[in-house]
Amino acid sequence: MFAAMEGEIIEWDQGWDYIRNSIKKLKRIAEGLREPSLSGGEYMKLYATINDMCTQNSPHNYSQQLYEKYRETFEEYISWTVLPCIREKRDECRMLWELLKRWSTHKVMDRRMYRFFSCVDRWYKPPCSLPRLNEVARVCFQDLVYREDASVRNAVFSLIRRVREGEEIDKALLKNVVDILVEIGMGKMDAYEEDLEAHILTDTGEYYLCRGSRWILEDSYTEYIMKVEECLKRERDRVSQYLHSSSKQKLVEKVQHELFGALENLLVKQQLTAELTSLLQQVEDAARNLASSEGAGMPEQLLVRKLIKLHEKYMVYVNGCSKNYHHFHMALSEDLEVVLNEAISGGLAWLREGQVNDILGTDRLDQKVPQGFEAVANLFKEHDTAEVTTLVQQAEKAASNRASNETGMQEQLFIRYIIKLHDKYLAYINDCSRNHFLFCKALNEAFEVFCNKAVSGSSVAELIVAFCDNILQKGGSENLSGDQGIEEMLEKVVRILLPYISDKDLFVAFYRKRLAHRLLFDRSANMNHEMSFLSMLKQEWGGHFTSKMEGMVTDLTLAQENKKSFEEYLCSNPNLNHGMDLTVTVLKTGFWTSFKSFDLNLPTEMVKCIEAFKGFYETRTKYRRLTWIYSLGTCYVNGQFKPKDIELLVSTYQAALLLLFNNAERLSYSEILTQLNLPQDDLVRILHSMSCANYKILVKEPNTTTISPNDSFAFNSNFTDKRRRIKIPLPPVNDARKEVIGDVDKDRRYATDAAIVRIMKTQKVLGYQQLVMECVEQLRHMFKPDIKAIKKRIEDLITRDYLKREEENKNIFRYVA
């Protein structure tokens, strides 16, 4: 047993262990288990220990920690003892009887615990957002049982519905359950009104709204009134039986609101429908007789004016006579929507013809008939979606006919048209509808759906990346007027299209790949534009999306400095002259995407160059290791052919292959494979580019268009071309796109794992639905998470012992520290 000498400091771990053991004993006593009661000496010792821990000098004053442990004790007791016992009861009555039993036990626990911890209340004043110590137990019960767990409320609602349907239930049970919230409020009705009464009133309104709508169609006026009076009488009786008296007037008004409102709704709707039908007839007559004095104006404007007058007339009645029941608003909305749909049936044609002011340019329609603006906004969204869908279909048709002579819309033109379309409708919104939120919402919804779907097998994110690459690279097909035109187009991409992209990580991955290609192969037209676009992207999405790409640009700047230093190093060391020009770009691994590379057996000429650079680099740093990526290298090789010498621009792999023929007349496939030490797939690509493509630098036997292990190759000394310098390209790698998508999927798995562990490390214990929602919330700024993928990652983390399931409830997870 713990005991402290007089004047001795009680450490936290030592004191709390003793208090915790006593609390466990109190729990067992409160639960009615066989446990001897605390003796008088134990009572005094426990109280003295808590009091001493509250009065010790800092940093040994533990009053705040004791307050937090007191609250955690009740939260754990409710979460792990009370709630499971309540939830395991499937029948509503048994569940509520268990609730009453648990509340009684909880009050006993509260009295005994507070007896020992009352000194904490004197020495520690919690912040305003937290309850006082004597209120903690009741607040925990209210929050965890009534607010977070809907099963109790649903059981109460179910019993009330059964009473309304004529079933007999234990009304005393229901009354006692309701009284718990009154008791929790300690004289105030906030807990009862917020946690129960508000939900009962809502449930009652929905119940009688459904019944009234059905009765109004089935019964006569007299029968309906009799049913309403009977319902009001029964609800008044039920309040006295199982609800607090303060709810009586509110419940009666709710029933009156729904049932009498439905009746008045029918009467006013009949009259309104008749007047609207007459109005439509008048407009149709005016359209046929435009020459008459009555129809001198446009029929559409005539319709709007009369609609406004009719709406104002009925709004006076709704506000003044019907107590503003929402049924009348529903009636006005429904009938006006019918009229407007008929009146603007030609609205799509108006939009196509650019006559937008005829639809959007009436301020009074917005002010007096809000349903009218909503109907037109839906029409606006429908037209947006139709035009975007048409563009998508044209792009897909162009992709399928690319090999034919038919000229279709390419992806670059497709993105330009999408931007123009967005500008067009944004101008409509700003100029005609005064930036009305309904039209902004319609535009956003139409483009958000489009920007997150596939177009001819590629995501819109990929198409936008290709569009930007075409603008930023040398020789791009985008004809823009100078630097200002380029900046404006890039700004439109960031401002208009990127906000709709949900898979931001996919866009960044493809853009990094294209940016790396532009930077490494000197394809970027202007570095200022590159940095400007990254700056705009950083402002839109945040620095964590652009940090690596900014590092790539910085790497290229440092590489230029390395190049100058290496040239100076060679000048100061003439003995290192290897007879070849060498330019090396040093990159930091963390910034760049992974590149495919192999341990190529370099020719002697290239080895000398590499050794020279290694010697130079060691003079600058001794703590970094160089890894050579030959797959990105390019070489200028002088080919001495009989007709004339031709300079060949080839990759490092192609150059190494050609240099083999300086020492051999003919080489077999297996000899080349052994000497270069390349994978067979890559060797086939290289040999095909040199012997089967447009430039046959090598002669292959047999003379076929495919490479096989039985082939042999010789240098084609008779090769010639009209140019002095030619570039020999490698066949494209088909899996480049799949590689990017695979890397993104892998990063998403890591991000999902990190999010789940981060959430569970904070929450410790969490249900499946809450964990998934928290994970989606954390990841949605990067990509749109897949619920099935999250579930799979949870299962994987369980197998790796990061999480574990609770034995009692398999949908509850606990963090494994």
mmCIF file of C-alpha atoms in Angstrom, residues 317-656:
data_model
loop_
_atom_site.group_PDB
_atom_site.id
_atom_site.type_symbol
_atom_site.label_atom_id
_atom_site.label_comp_id
_atom_site.label_asym_id
_atom_site.label_seq_id
_atom_site.Cartn_x
_atom_site.Cartn_y
_atom_site.Cartn_z
ATOM 1 C CA TYR A 317 -51.600 35.948 -48.086
ATOM 2 C CA VAL A 318 -48.899 33.553 -46.928
ATOM 3 C CA ASN A 319 -47.301 36.079 -44.580
ATOM 4 C CA GLY A 320 -50.481 37.681 -43.308
ATOM 5 C CA CYS A 321 -53.126 34.974 -43.162
ATOM 6 C CA SER A 322 -51.432 31.582 -43.055
ATOM 7 C CA LYS A 323 -48.816 32.291 -40.338
ATOM 8 C CA ASN A 324 -46.145 31.834 -43.019
ATOM 9 C CA TYR A 325 -46.540 28.061 -43.077
ATOM 10 C CA HIS A 326 -43.874 26.452 -45.202
ATOM 11 C CA HIS A 327 -46.583 24.499 -47.088
ATOM 12 C CA PHE A 328 -47.540 27.678 -48.918
ATOM 13 C CA HIS A 329 -43.951 28.271 -49.924
ATOM 14 C CA MET A 330 -43.861 24.705 -51.205
ATOM 15 C CA ALA A 331 -47.049 25.325 -53.201
ATOM 16 C CA LEU A 332 -45.674 28.535 -54.694
ATOM 17 C CA SER A 333 -42.373 26.816 -55.485
ATOM 18 C CA GLU A 334 -43.972 23.782 -57.144
ATOM 19 C CA ASP A 335 -46.425 25.672 -59.347
ATOM 20 C CA LEU A 336 -44.014 28.443 -60.279
ATOM 21 C CA GLU A 337 -41.459 25.809 -61.237
ATOM 22 C CA VAL A 338 -43.987 24.192 -63.589
ATOM 23 C CA VAL A 339 -44.765 27.553 -65.204
ATOM 24 C CA LEU A 340 -41.136 28.540 -65.487
ATOM 25 C CA ASN A 341 -40.173 25.196 -67.022
ATOM 26 C CA GLU A 342 -42.815 25.713 -69.697
ATOM 27 C CA ALA A 343 -41.896 29.363 -70.171
ATOM 28 C CA ILE A 344 -38.182 28.756 -70.566
ATOM 29 C CA SER A 345 -38.512 25.563 -72.556
ATOM 30 C CA GLY A 346 -36.696 27.469 -75.291
ATOM 31 C CA GLY A 347 -34.016 28.624 -72.873
ATOM 32 C CA LEU A 348 -31.325 26.332 -74.289
ATOM 33 C CA ALA A 349 -31.811 27.949 -77.668
ATOM 34 C CA TRP A 350 -31.495 31.392 -76.062
ATOM 35 C CA LEU A 351 -28.209 30.367 -74.462
ATOM 36 C CA ARG A 352 -26.897 28.990 -77.725
ATOM 37 C CA GLU A 353 -27.838 32.213 -79.497
ATOM 38 C CA GLY A 354 -26.214 34.330 -76.782
ATOM 39 C CA GLN A 355 -29.471 35.966 -75.657
ATOM 40 C CA VAL A 356 -28.575 35.450 -72.008
ATOM 41 C CA ASN A 357 -30.001 38.762 -70.815
ATOM 42 C CA ASP A 358 -33.491 37.518 -71.718
ATOM 43 C CA ILE A 359 -33.083 34.889 -68.978
ATOM 44 C CA LEU A 360 -30.710 36.386 -66.438
ATOM 45 C CA GLY A 361 -31.116 40.119 -66.780
ATOM 46 C CA THR A 362 -34.170 40.676 -64.561
ATOM 47 C CA ASP A 363 -33.225 41.727 -61.023
ATOM 48 C CA ARG A 364 -36.860 41.489 -59.911
ATOM 49 C CA LEU A 365 -36.949 37.800 -60.827
ATOM 50 C CA ASP A 366 -34.133 37.266 -58.317
ATOM 51 C CA GLN A 367 -35.724 39.423 -55.640
ATOM 52 C CA LYS A 368 -39.386 38.401 -55.933
ATOM 53 C CA VAL A 369 -39.304 34.895 -57.399
ATOM 54 C CA PRO A 370 -36.227 33.093 -56.042
ATOM 55 C CA GLN A 371 -37.580 29.803 -57.407
ATOM 56 C CA GLY A 372 -37.343 31.358 -60.853
ATOM 57 C CA PHE A 373 -33.620 31.988 -60.514
ATOM 58 C CA GLU A 374 -33.127 28.451 -59.193
ATOM 59 C CA ALA A 375 -34.902 26.965 -62.210
ATOM 60 C CA VAL A 376 -32.828 29.086 -64.600
ATOM 61 C CA ALA A 377 -29.642 28.133 -62.713
ATOM 62 C CA ASN A 378 -30.488 24.457 -63.255
ATOM 63 C CA LEU A 379 -30.991 25.214 -66.937
ATOM 64 C CA PHE A 380 -27.649 27.017 -66.956
ATOM 65 C CA LYS A 381 -25.925 23.968 -65.402
ATOM 66 C CA GLU A 382 -27.621 21.655 -67.903
ATOM 67 C CA HIS A 383 -26.332 23.732 -70.800
ATOM 68 C CA ASP A 384 -22.779 23.899 -69.329
ATOM 69 C CA THR A 385 -22.707 20.136 -68.945
ATOM 70 C CA ALA A 386 -24.027 19.592 -72.469
ATOM 71 C CA GLU A 387 -21.347 21.784 -74.055
ATOM 72 C CA VAL A 388 -18.531 20.200 -72.029
ATOM 73 C CA THR A 389 -19.836 16.737 -72.947
ATOM 74 C CA THR A 390 -19.807 17.710 -76.610
ATOM 75 C CA LEU A 391 -16.169 18.798 -76.344
ATOM 76 C CA VAL A 392 -15.261 15.510 -74.661
ATOM 77 C CA GLN A 393 -16.939 13.531 -77.436
ATOM 78 C CA GLN A 394 -15.092 15.548 -80.106
ATOM 79 C CA ALA A 395 -11.771 14.945 -78.342
ATOM 80 C CA GLU A 396 -12.405 11.206 -78.111
ATOM 81 C CA LYS A 397 -13.398 11.066 -81.776
ATOM 82 C CA ALA A 398 -10.218 12.953 -82.711
ATOM 83 C CA ALA A 399 -8.119 10.486 -80.708
ATOM 84 C CA SER A 400 -9.723 7.505 -82.434
ATOM 85 C CA ASN A 401 -9.206 9.046 -85.905
ATOM 86 C CA ARG A 402 -5.680 10.311 -85.343
ATOM 87 C CA ALA A 403 -4.173 7.802 -87.726
ATOM 88 C CA SER A 404 -6.572 8.792 -90.534
ATOM 89 C CA ASN A 405 -6.478 11.908 -92.677
ATOM 90 C CA GLU A 406 -9.519 13.318 -90.929
ATOM 91 C CA THR A 407 -8.638 16.442 -88.989
ATOM 92 C CA GLY A 408 -10.017 16.161 -85.451
ATOM 93 C CA MET A 409 -9.619 18.286 -82.372
ATOM 94 C CA GLN A 410 -6.382 17.475 -80.574
ATOM 95 C CA GLU A 411 -5.998 17.438 -76.793
ATOM 96 C CA GLN A 412 -4.239 20.812 -76.785
ATOM 97 C CA LEU A 413 -7.078 22.448 -78.681
ATOM 98 C CA PHE A 414 -9.514 20.665 -76.368
ATOM 99 C CA ILE A 415 -8.042 22.303 -73.246
ATOM 100 C CA ARG A 416 -8.081 25.713 -74.969
ATOM 101 C CA TYR A 417 -11.775 25.282 -75.794
ATOM 102 C CA ILE A 418 -12.538 24.280 -72.224
ATOM 103 C CA ILE A 419 -10.859 27.441 -70.927
ATOM 104 C CA LYS A 420 -12.757 29.574 -73.456
ATOM 105 C CA LEU A 421 -16.012 27.884 -72.467
ATOM 106 C CA HIS A 422 -15.380 28.624 -68.788
ATOM 107 C CA ASP A 423 -14.541 32.266 -69.589
ATOM 108 C CA LYS A 424 -17.743 32.550 -71.614
ATOM 109 C CA TYR A 425 -20.025 31.328 -68.832
ATOM 110 C CA LEU A 426 -18.126 33.220 -66.153
ATOM 111 C CA ALA A 427 -18.784 36.393 -68.142
ATOM 112 C CA TYR A 428 -22.495 35.496 -68.203
ATOM 113 C CA ILE A 429 -22.463 35.148 -64.429
ATOM 114 C CA ASN A 430 -20.588 38.401 -63.791
ATOM 115 C CA ASP A 431 -22.408 40.562 -66.340
ATOM 116 C CA CYS A 432 -25.953 39.221 -66.314
ATOM 117 C CA SER A 433 -26.679 37.509 -63.002
ATOM 118 C CA ARG A 434 -24.592 39.838 -60.801
ATOM 119 C CA ASN A 435 -22.434 36.899 -59.663
ATOM 120 C CA HIS A 436 -25.435 35.115 -58.162
ATOM 121 C CA PHE A 437 -24.348 32.201 -55.974
ATOM 122 C CA LEU A 438 -26.753 29.759 -57.672
ATOM 123 C CA PHE A 439 -25.062 30.287 -61.035
ATOM 124 C CA CYS A 440 -21.573 30.094 -59.525
ATOM 125 C CA LYS A 441 -22.577 26.808 -57.916
ATOM 126 C CA ALA A 442 -23.997 25.511 -61.210
ATOM 127 C CA LEU A 443 -20.802 26.392 -63.088
ATOM 128 C CA ASN A 444 -18.587 24.788 -60.440
ATOM 129 C CA GLU A 445 -20.610 21.570 -60.354
ATOM 130 C CA ALA A 446 -20.561 21.216 -64.147
ATOM 131 C CA PHE A 447 -16.787 21.693 -64.442
ATOM 132 C CA GLU A 448 -15.938 19.701 -61.321
ATOM 133 C CA VAL A 449 -17.548 16.586 -62.781
ATOM 134 C CA PHE A 450 -15.707 17.036 -66.071
ATOM 135 C CA CYS A 451 -12.267 17.726 -64.572
ATOM 136 C CA ASN A 452 -12.292 14.437 -62.667
ATOM 137 C CA LYS A 453 -13.199 12.040 -65.471
ATOM 138 C CA ALA A 454 -11.255 10.334 -68.247
ATOM 139 C CA VAL A 455 -11.106 11.769 -71.781
ATOM 140 C CA SER A 456 -10.030 9.322 -74.513
ATOM 141 C CA GLY A 457 -8.261 7.104 -71.973
ATOM 142 C CA SER A 458 -6.408 9.903 -70.169
ATOM 143 C CA SER A 459 -7.391 11.899 -67.116
ATOM 144 C CA VAL A 460 -7.996 15.630 -67.505
ATOM 145 C CA ALA A 461 -5.023 16.166 -65.172
ATOM 146 C CA GLU A 462 -2.769 14.487 -67.781
ATOM 147 C CA LEU A 463 -4.236 16.597 -70.599
ATOM 148 C CA ILE A 464 -3.647 19.803 -68.639
ATOM 149 C CA VAL A 465 -0.037 18.749 -67.993
ATOM 150 C CA ALA A 466 0.452 18.064 -71.715
ATOM 151 C CA PHE A 467 -1.086 21.472 -72.501
ATOM 152 C CA CYS A 468 1.305 23.246 -70.110
ATOM 153 C CA ASP A 469 4.252 21.265 -71.462
ATOM 154 C CA ASN A 470 3.378 22.374 -74.981
ATOM 155 C CA ILE A 471 3.383 25.997 -73.827
ATOM 156 C CA LEU A 472 6.625 25.833 -71.850
ATOM 157 C CA GLN A 473 8.833 23.727 -74.134
ATOM 158 C CA LYS A 474 10.854 24.878 -77.104
ATOM 159 C CA GLY A 475 9.052 24.573 -80.395
ATOM 160 C CA GLY A 476 5.609 24.081 -78.822
ATOM 161 C CA SER A 477 2.586 24.327 -81.083
ATOM 162 C CA GLU A 478 0.795 26.901 -78.897
ATOM 163 C CA ASN A 479 0.871 30.226 -80.726
ATOM 164 C CA LEU A 480 0.770 32.790 -77.939
ATOM 165 C CA SER A 481 1.610 36.453 -78.276
ATOM 166 C CA GLY A 482 4.876 36.915 -76.405
ATOM 167 C CA ASP A 483 5.675 36.479 -72.741
ATOM 168 C CA GLN A 484 2.486 38.219 -71.621
ATOM 169 C CA GLY A 485 0.302 35.810 -73.596
ATOM 170 C CA ILE A 486 2.107 32.814 -72.103
ATOM 171 C CA GLU A 487 1.741 34.184 -68.565
ATOM 172 C CA GLU A 488 -1.976 34.851 -69.068
ATOM 173 C CA MET A 489 -2.616 31.344 -70.416
ATOM 174 C CA LEU A 490 -0.701 29.702 -67.554
ATOM 175 C CA GLU A 491 -2.604 31.849 -65.072
ATOM 176 C CA LYS A 492 -5.909 30.703 -66.598
ATOM 177 C CA VAL A 493 -4.853 27.073 -66.261
ATOM 178 C CA VAL A 494 -4.089 27.570 -62.571
ATOM 179 C CA ARG A 495 -7.068 29.795 -61.800
ATOM 180 C CA ILE A 496 -9.742 28.096 -63.910
ATOM 181 C CA LEU A 497 -8.922 24.392 -64.279
ATOM 182 C CA LEU A 498 -6.706 23.341 -61.382
ATOM 183 C CA PRO A 499 -9.206 24.224 -58.599
ATOM 184 C CA TYR A 500 -11.529 21.540 -59.995
ATOM 185 C CA ILE A 501 -8.873 18.778 -59.961
ATOM 186 C CA SER A 502 -9.382 16.432 -56.994
ATOM 187 C CA ASP A 503 -6.383 14.148 -57.717
ATOM 188 C CA LYS A 504 -3.765 16.830 -57.193
ATOM 189 C CA ASP A 505 -1.007 14.298 -56.569
ATOM 190 C CA LEU A 506 -1.592 12.766 -60.015
ATOM 191 C CA PHE A 507 -1.271 16.166 -61.697
ATOM 192 C CA VAL A 508 1.933 16.898 -59.772
ATOM 193 C CA ALA A 509 3.432 13.495 -60.664
ATOM 194 C CA PHE A 510 2.832 13.952 -64.406
ATOM 195 C CA TYR A 511 3.992 17.566 -64.289
ATOM 196 C CA ARG A 512 7.230 16.582 -62.488
ATOM 197 C CA LYS A 513 7.890 14.012 -65.211
ATOM 198 C CA ARG A 514 7.395 16.578 -67.984
ATOM 199 C CA LEU A 515 9.379 19.237 -66.117
ATOM 200 C CA ALA A 516 12.288 16.827 -65.640
ATOM 201 C CA HIS A 517 12.306 16.077 -69.368
ATOM 202 C CA ARG A 518 12.346 19.791 -70.231
ATOM 203 C CA LEU A 519 15.101 20.617 -67.772
ATOM 204 C CA LEU A 520 17.422 17.654 -68.416
ATOM 205 C CA PHE A 521 17.192 17.757 -72.204
ATOM 206 C CA ASP A 522 17.257 21.556 -72.488
ATOM 207 C CA ARG A 523 13.711 21.665 -73.846
ATOM 208 C CA SER A 524 12.473 24.514 -71.642
ATOM 209 C CA ALA A 525 11.825 27.677 -73.637
ATOM 210 C CA ASN A 526 12.148 30.125 -70.743
ATOM 211 C CA MET A 527 13.144 29.457 -67.121
ATOM 212 C CA ASN A 528 11.265 32.561 -65.984
ATOM 213 C CA HIS A 529 8.006 31.032 -67.212
ATOM 214 C CA GLU A 530 8.859 27.768 -65.451
ATOM 215 C CA MET A 531 9.394 29.554 -62.141
ATOM 216 C CA SER A 532 6.312 31.728 -62.656
ATOM 217 C CA PHE A 533 4.082 28.685 -63.170
ATOM 218 C CA LEU A 534 5.530 26.980 -60.076
ATOM 219 C CA SER A 535 4.895 30.164 -58.101
ATOM 220 C CA MET A 536 1.247 30.267 -59.229
ATOM 221 C CA LEU A 537 0.852 26.558 -58.456
ATOM 222 C CA LYS A 538 2.365 27.119 -55.017
ATOM 223 C CA GLN A 539 -0.114 29.906 -54.240
ATOM 224 C CA GLU A 540 -3.045 27.746 -55.372
ATOM 225 C CA TRP A 541 -2.169 24.421 -53.702
ATOM 226 C CA GLY A 542 0.615 25.106 -51.210
ATOM 227 C CA GLY A 543 4.362 24.687 -50.998
ATOM 228 C CA HIS A 544 4.301 20.964 -50.203
ATOM 229 C CA PHE A 545 3.172 20.278 -53.784
ATOM 230 C CA THR A 546 5.913 22.357 -55.443
ATOM 231 C CA SER A 547 8.922 22.003 -53.131
ATOM 232 C CA LYS A 548 10.502 19.145 -55.115
ATOM 233 C CA MET A 549 9.921 20.862 -58.451
ATOM 234 C CA GLU A 550 11.487 24.063 -57.133
ATOM 235 C CA GLY A 551 14.430 21.943 -56.002
ATOM 236 C CA MET A 552 14.731 20.553 -59.544
ATOM 237 C CA VAL A 553 15.078 24.058 -60.972
ATOM 238 C CA THR A 554 17.652 24.911 -58.289
ATOM 239 C CA ASP A 555 19.592 21.761 -59.172
ATOM 240 C CA LEU A 556 19.876 22.889 -62.792
ATOM 241 C CA THR A 557 21.201 26.286 -61.689
ATOM 242 C CA LEU A 558 23.868 24.633 -59.528
ATOM 243 C CA ALA A 559 24.708 22.266 -62.388
ATOM 244 C CA GLN A 560 25.687 25.245 -64.546
ATOM 245 C CA GLU A 561 28.087 26.382 -61.838
ATOM 246 C CA ASN A 562 29.521 22.839 -61.620
ATOM 247 C CA LYS A 563 30.049 22.854 -65.381
ATOM 248 C CA LYS A 564 32.156 26.026 -65.243
ATOM 249 C CA SER A 565 34.146 24.728 -62.274
ATOM 250 C CA PHE A 566 34.827 21.433 -64.057
ATOM 251 C CA GLU A 567 36.132 23.273 -67.119
ATOM 252 C CA GLU A 568 38.479 25.283 -64.895
ATOM 253 C CA TYR A 569 39.570 22.062 -63.192
ATOM 254 C CA LEU A 570 40.499 20.484 -66.549
ATOM 255 C CA CYS A 571 42.408 23.598 -67.616
ATOM 256 C CA SER A 572 44.448 23.488 -64.407
ATOM 257 C CA ASN A 573 45.171 19.737 -64.871
ATOM 258 C CA PRO A 574 46.326 19.206 -68.506
ATOM 259 C CA ASN A 575 47.294 15.577 -67.812
ATOM 260 C CA LEU A 576 43.566 14.764 -67.414
ATOM 261 C CA ASN A 577 42.787 15.744 -70.999
ATOM 262 C CA HIS A 578 40.774 12.795 -72.319
ATOM 263 C CA GLY A 579 40.150 14.169 -75.794
ATOM 264 C CA MET A 580 36.375 14.378 -75.308
ATOM 265 C CA ASP A 581 33.952 17.095 -74.221
ATOM 266 C CA LEU A 582 31.997 16.089 -71.113
ATOM 267 C CA THR A 583 29.108 17.899 -69.424
ATOM 268 C CA VAL A 584 27.699 16.399 -66.216
ATOM 269 C CA THR A 585 24.468 17.423 -64.496
ATOM 270 C CA VAL A 586 24.526 16.576 -60.789
ATOM 271 C CA LEU A 587 21.045 16.062 -59.292
ATOM 272 C CA LYS A 588 19.835 15.513 -55.745
ATOM 273 C CA THR A 589 17.990 12.219 -55.426
ATOM 274 C CA GLY A 590 15.188 13.585 -53.234
ATOM 275 C CA PHE A 591 13.965 16.139 -55.782
ATOM 276 C CA TRP A 592 13.759 14.066 -58.948
ATOM 277 C CA THR A 593 11.620 11.143 -59.979
ATOM 278 C CA SER A 594 13.291 7.731 -60.135
ATOM 279 C CA PHE A 595 15.081 6.976 -63.388
ATOM 280 C CA LYS A 596 15.748 3.580 -64.908
ATOM 281 C CA SER A 597 19.463 2.881 -65.143
ATOM 282 C CA PHE A 598 21.838 -0.119 -65.307
ATOM 283 C CA ASP A 599 25.507 -0.847 -64.752
ATOM 284 C CA LEU A 600 26.547 -0.331 -68.343
ATOM 285 C CA ASN A 601 30.012 -1.548 -69.364
ATOM 286 C CA LEU A 602 31.337 1.722 -70.723
ATOM 287 C CA PRO A 603 33.962 1.922 -73.451
ATOM 288 C CA THR A 604 37.460 2.997 -72.401
ATOM 289 C CA GLU A 605 36.975 6.501 -73.837
ATOM 290 C CA MET A 606 33.949 7.127 -71.634
ATOM 291 C CA VAL A 607 35.553 5.601 -68.548
ATOM 292 C CA LYS A 608 38.387 8.164 -68.738
ATOM 293 C CA CYS A 609 35.857 10.992 -68.809
ATOM 294 C CA ILE A 610 33.979 9.655 -65.789
ATOM 295 C CA GLU A 611 37.159 9.148 -63.762
ATOM 296 C CA ALA A 612 38.170 12.728 -64.497
ATOM 297 C CA PHE A 613 34.854 14.063 -63.211
ATOM 298 C CA LYS A 614 35.003 11.845 -60.130
ATOM 299 C CA GLY A 615 38.365 13.357 -59.282
ATOM 300 C CA PHE A 616 36.942 16.836 -59.697
ATOM 301 C CA TYR A 617 33.857 16.104 -57.581
ATOM 302 C CA GLU A 618 35.925 14.669 -54.733
ATOM 303 C CA THR A 619 37.706 18.014 -54.467
ATOM 304 C CA ARG A 620 34.338 19.670 -53.772
ATOM 305 C CA THR A 621 32.811 17.172 -51.342
ATOM 306 C CA LYS A 622 33.729 13.849 -49.776
ATOM 307 C CA TYR A 623 30.374 13.030 -48.225
ATOM 308 C CA ARG A 624 28.272 12.480 -51.324
ATOM 309 C CA ARG A 625 28.194 9.451 -53.599
ATOM 310 C CA LEU A 626 27.676 9.775 -57.333
ATOM 311 C CA THR A 627 25.279 7.385 -59.042
ATOM 312 C CA TRP A 628 25.514 7.570 -62.830
ATOM 313 C CA ILE A 629 22.236 7.475 -64.770
ATOM 314 C CA TYR A 630 23.312 6.520 -68.273
ATOM 315 C CA SER A 631 19.739 6.310 -69.555
ATOM 316 C CA LEU A 632 19.485 10.132 -69.535
ATOM 317 C CA GLY A 633 22.795 10.800 -71.239
ATOM 318 C CA THR A 634 23.265 12.024 -74.815
ATOM 319 C CA CYS A 635 26.389 11.852 -76.950
ATOM 320 C CA TYR A 636 27.660 13.370 -80.173
ATOM 321 C CA VAL A 637 29.511 10.637 -82.073
ATOM 322 C CA ASN A 638 31.445 11.315 -85.295
ATOM 323 C CA GLY A 639 30.576 8.574 -87.806
ATOM 324 C CA GLN A 640 33.213 8.114 -90.534
ATOM 325 C CA PHE A 641 31.283 6.723 -93.464
ATOM 326 C CA LYS A 642 32.649 6.270 -97.000
ATOM 327 C CA PRO A 643 30.428 8.894 -98.646
ATOM 328 C CA LYS A 644 31.055 11.504 -95.909
ATOM 329 C CA ASP A 645 31.420 12.000 -92.176
ATOM 330 C CA ILE A 646 28.156 12.503 -90.275
ATOM 331 C CA GLU A 647 27.714 13.617 -86.685
ATOM 332 C CA LEU A 648 25.281 11.359 -84.837
ATOM 333 C CA LEU A 649 23.251 12.548 -81.830
ATOM 334 C CA VAL A 650 22.558 9.401 -79.817
ATOM 335 C CA SER A 651 21.914 8.228 -76.253
ATOM 336 C CA THR A 652 24.721 6.941 -74.030
ATOM 337 C CA TYR A 653 23.568 3.355 -74.622
ATOM 338 C CA GLN A 654 23.595 3.859 -78.405
ATOM 339 C CA ALA A 655 27.015 5.478 -78.264
ATOM 340 C CA ALA A 656 28.451 2.585 -76.232
#
